[in-house]
Short mmCIF file of C-alpha atoms in Angstrom, two decimals:
data_model
loop_
_atom_site.label_atom_id
_atom_site.label_comp_id
_atom_site.label_asym_id
_atom_site.label_seq_id
_atom_site.Cartn_x
_atom_site.Cartn_y
_atom_site.Cartn_z
CA MET A 19 0.00 0.00 0.00
CA PRO A 20 1.70 3.25 -1.09
CA THR A 21 1.72 6.06 1.40
CA THR A 22 1.19 9.63 0.31
CA ARG A 23 2.30 12.65 2.21
CA SER A 24 -0.29 15.24 3.01
CA PRO A 25 0.54 18.93 2.50
CA LYS A 26 -1.81 19.83 5.35
CA PRO A 27 0.95 20.65 7.91
CA LEU A 28 2.63 23.05 5.48
CA VAL A 29 -0.64 24.73 4.54
CA SER A 30 -1.56 24.97 8.22
CA ALA A 31 1.79 26.61 8.98
CA LEU A 32 1.33 29.06 6.10
CA LEU A 33 -2.17 29.99 7.26
CA ALA A 34 -0.95 30.46 10.84
CA LEU A 35 1.84 32.70 9.55
CA LEU A 36 -0.66 34.75 7.53
CA PHE A 37 -2.84 35.00 10.65
CA VAL A 38 0.09 36.38 12.63
CA ILE A 39 1.03 38.78 9.84
CA ALA A 40 -2.57 40.01 9.72
CA PHE A 41 -2.26 40.78 13.44
CA VAL A 42 1.13 42.48 13.34
CA VAL A 43 1.38 44.42 10.08
CA PRO A 44 -1.69 46.71 10.39
CA PHE A 45 -0.38 47.95 13.72
CA LEU A 46 2.79 49.01 11.99
CA SER A 47 0.94 50.72 9.12
CA LEU A 48 -2.30 51.97 10.71
CA ASN A 49 -1.23 55.53 9.91
CA PHE A 50 -0.71 54.40 6.32
CA LEU A 51 -4.24 52.96 6.10
CA ALA A 52 -5.88 55.92 7.88
CA GLY A 53 -3.73 58.70 6.47
CA LYS A 54 -4.84 61.99 5.02
CA SER A 55 -4.32 60.76 1.46
CA THR A 56 -6.41 57.59 1.88
CA PRO A 57 -10.21 57.27 1.85
CA PHE A 58 -10.23 55.39 5.18
CA ASP A 59 -10.59 56.82 8.65
CA VAL A 60 -9.34 55.09 11.82
CA VAL A 61 -12.54 53.05 12.31
CA GLN A 62 -12.50 51.76 8.74
CA ALA A 63 -8.80 50.93 8.97
CA GLY A 64 -9.49 49.00 12.17
CA ALA A 65 -12.35 47.16 10.47
CA LEU A 66 -10.02 46.19 7.62
CA HIS A 67 -7.46 44.99 10.15
CA TRP A 68 -9.86 42.85 12.17
CA GLY A 69 -11.56 41.64 8.99
CA ALA A 70 -8.22 40.28 7.76
CA VAL A 71 -7.50 38.68 11.14
CA ILE A 72 -10.93 36.99 11.26
CA PHE A 73 -10.65 35.91 7.61
CA PHE A 74 -7.30 34.16 8.10
CA GLY A 75 -8.44 32.67 11.41
CA LEU A 76 -11.57 31.20 9.81
CA LEU A 77 -9.55 29.99 6.83
CA TRP A 78 -7.15 28.20 9.21
CA LEU A 79 -10.06 26.71 11.16
CA GLY A 80 -11.77 25.56 7.97
CA ALA A 81 -8.59 23.88 6.78
CA GLN A 82 -8.26 22.06 10.10
CA LEU A 83 -11.88 20.93 10.22
CA PHE A 84 -12.72 20.12 6.61
CA TRP A 85 -9.48 18.98 4.98
CA ASP A 86 -9.48 15.20 4.98
CA ALA A 87 -5.95 14.14 5.92
CA PRO A 88 -4.34 11.54 8.19
CA ILE A 89 -4.79 12.22 11.89
CA GLU A 90 -1.05 12.55 12.49
CA ALA A 91 -0.77 15.15 9.71
CA THR A 92 -3.59 17.14 11.31
CA LYS A 93 -1.94 16.95 14.72
CA LEU A 94 1.40 18.00 13.27
CA GLY A 95 -0.21 20.94 11.47
CA MET A 96 -1.88 22.07 14.68
CA ALA A 97 1.40 21.74 16.60
CA ILE A 98 3.21 23.84 14.00
CA SER A 99 0.43 26.44 14.09
CA ALA A 100 0.49 26.58 17.88
CA THR A 101 4.25 27.05 17.81
CA ILE A 102 4.04 29.91 15.30
CA VAL A 103 1.30 31.70 17.24
CA TRP A 104 3.09 31.19 20.58
CA LEU A 105 6.41 32.46 19.21
CA SER A 106 4.74 35.52 17.74
CA LEU A 107 3.04 36.22 21.07
CA THR A 108 6.31 36.03 22.97
CA LEU A 109 8.17 38.14 20.40
CA PHE A 110 5.61 40.84 19.61
CA PHE A 111 3.53 41.35 22.77
CA ASN A 112 4.34 44.28 25.06
CA PHE A 113 4.73 42.54 28.41
CA GLY A 114 5.58 45.85 30.11
CA ASP A 115 1.91 46.89 30.02
CA PRO A 116 0.85 47.29 33.69
CA VAL A 117 -2.70 46.02 33.12
CA TYR A 118 -2.27 43.09 30.74
CA GLY A 119 1.44 42.31 30.92
CA GLY A 120 1.38 39.96 33.91
CA PRO A 121 -1.62 37.78 32.98
CA VAL A 122 -0.52 37.46 29.35
CA ALA A 123 3.00 36.55 30.52
CA PHE A 124 1.57 33.81 32.73
CA PHE A 125 -0.51 32.35 29.92
CA ALA A 126 2.41 32.69 27.51
CA LEU A 127 4.48 30.57 29.91
CA MET A 128 1.70 27.99 30.12
CA GLY A 129 1.35 28.03 26.33
CA GLY A 130 5.10 27.47 26.06
CA LEU A 131 4.75 24.43 28.28
CA GLY A 132 2.00 23.14 25.99
CA VAL A 133 4.16 23.70 22.90
CA VAL A 134 7.03 21.80 24.52
CA LEU A 135 4.69 18.92 25.35
CA LEU A 136 3.38 18.84 21.78
CA TRP A 137 6.87 18.68 20.29
CA THR A 138 7.97 16.09 22.85
CA ARG A 139 5.20 13.88 21.54
CA PHE A 140 6.27 14.34 17.91
CA LEU A 141 9.97 13.92 18.61
CA ALA A 142 9.45 10.68 20.50
CA ASP A 143 10.66 7.52 18.83
CA GLU A 144 7.42 5.55 19.09
CA ILE A 145 5.34 7.65 16.68
CA THR A 146 4.71 6.00 13.32
CA PHE A 147 3.25 7.85 10.37
#
């Protein structure tokens, strides 16, 4: 029986990366979207930003739910996606914020523990694909 490799983990990683980029890039260019020479104001630029974030999030979720692939490929794609989102949180979040810095830091540490446990499972020798 020939085995075929599923591209689902790579597509899942790409969609998670696009999700992160949709979060990060509009914050860097919000003045560009809502500038004096553009037809958008700040509310419309924010709607475009959150529309892109929701679009890529739903696209990722749809790929995870409706793409028929082997279970191990789905789990690997979700582990890669969780790693990308966790790394972007730890790299791009302002933990110095007095209101949200502490709780988000705690959950980032717990998420890091979850990512380590996921990769420990995949790097174990007993897993067969």
